[in-house]
């Protein structure tokens, strides 16, 4: 293995000679051997860049972390993002639900990232520093180390930023085929761009290590790296490892309303980028109904808004009919929704990397040979990284063997069109729709997506600003920011559309389309007063008066305008959770709006429990709510809930606490 060692000062020629000819020659390395080589090559100041999500080699990182933590003569700085660990419980009731679920979904030996757990608890050693540009949502809200070390970066800036950090080590989890070739698989997003930027800065190439995981699906194309790309490789030692999975969340009535409204803005023959979460699941399900059960889809749209489907906005920028040409998917993250769109025949518009051919296709002047080539060589889904459920990973594995289905690519190509050489990407992304999620927005069109008013970061900017900016630059493209109009807050609800917000993610000059459960507000190229009126129309009814008064006080809105009183009265009456629930109740009752439209990782019993536990958490978030809930739970007439109590190990409660917990759970199940 001596041939694997190289000197940083040796130059590119020496590095090339030191690298092996085939990957298979290095498969016998152990974690301890690799850590020793890392320290010998990079130490004592080790500066590690490691990929986000499931491309992060947890066991390898933990091995290095343990070694450095035990040695005062070494230091470790980690630059990364999205450090994923399975959920942990914060109460006895949560533990009863989460512990068996985590064991089933992640296995009994999932390697939790030690630095992430330690940073969340503010116990990182003095000689270890971790800097993240995107965090697991909410993971570090109470962590001083996590908050202080967060680095706010647009996704497209990460490679440039890392080139300034004196990186001397790169870790990545990879897939291998039967011939020993390696694929970046889940994460083609950053590694190659980072190495290119470092080379352009005339700095030494970092020592690159791959952890080979047989569970990681093979993906071909540009995800495959040449022989010698990595300086060391190590096989995952555990046979019980599973890929980190994102449990699919239930979709509420409000989520569905947002998804169906947003689905009207997707144009046949266009391009689609979507975020992740319940709103994205609702959007994809709505698109499926639009394509496969169009009459039902139109009935739901009509129940939400009888006139919207025929509005100028939908006619020009979207549609309500099934997809003939289909759409092309181009998204930094490939997730569960894309799988469903491919399987249902919606994501079927293919693109190839040939500007002339794509131009003729768009101009409808393509020859039969052009069309045949696109059908033969083209792909209809491109992404930078993927993340999802076990079912989704199996689908990725199946797609990876098909050269004309899925392509993984660099984030510099996916999240940007700023490079003059990206004319091809502009041509491929006709009628692009960038569908993302924000937390709050102002009536003037700015948005908060990742940071609280006090400055604490919830997640990160990621690629959202990139996509919103691209929507402004690409012809016929639109940015759509989805959010719930209001959220529960202890004993009341709080509006998510507020006059003044701190720590904006999207500035007002990039305002475009907003969607809440109460409708669509098209703000592009509109005056401030018109933007306010349109945002008021999709605001929760209980918040409209205050928002109107603040706008008038700021001289941004006239105290009266034609039909003002009638409009405001209509919005206040219509924009209510009860009204929305009534409008979709028939479809919910008939099973057309399932809790888990894209599948579930929970059993049927667990699905009942998820809703009950969330309801119980909301009801007991205040002292008065806790007292009220306990009082109701002590009354007779609660359901037996035998299966649910068995799942929570509460069927035979022994102590007073367990008996009270069981009654609270039964009461929550009764209400959900």
XYZ file of C-alpha atoms in Angstrom, residues 54 84-87 101 105-106 110 242-248 387-391 393 601:
23
model
C -26.062 10.228 2.022
C -28.046 13.475 8.641
C -28.728 11.461 11.796
C -31.864 9.438 12.609
C -34.340 11.205 14.917
C -39.341 2.793 14.091
C -35.908 1.896 9.105
C -32.196 2.388 9.797
C -26.597 2.832 11.803
C -28.605 1.043 5.402
C -28.761 4.351 3.576
C -30.226 7.238 5.531
C -33.920 7.456 4.653
C -36.271 10.414 4.929
C -39.578 9.214 6.408
C -42.412 10.444 4.222
C -32.337 11.637 -0.986
C -35.494 9.734 -0.130
C -37.043 6.516 1.145
C -35.847 2.883 0.796
C -38.365 2.452 -2.052
C -33.307 4.138 -3.473
C -42.633 4.179 5.749
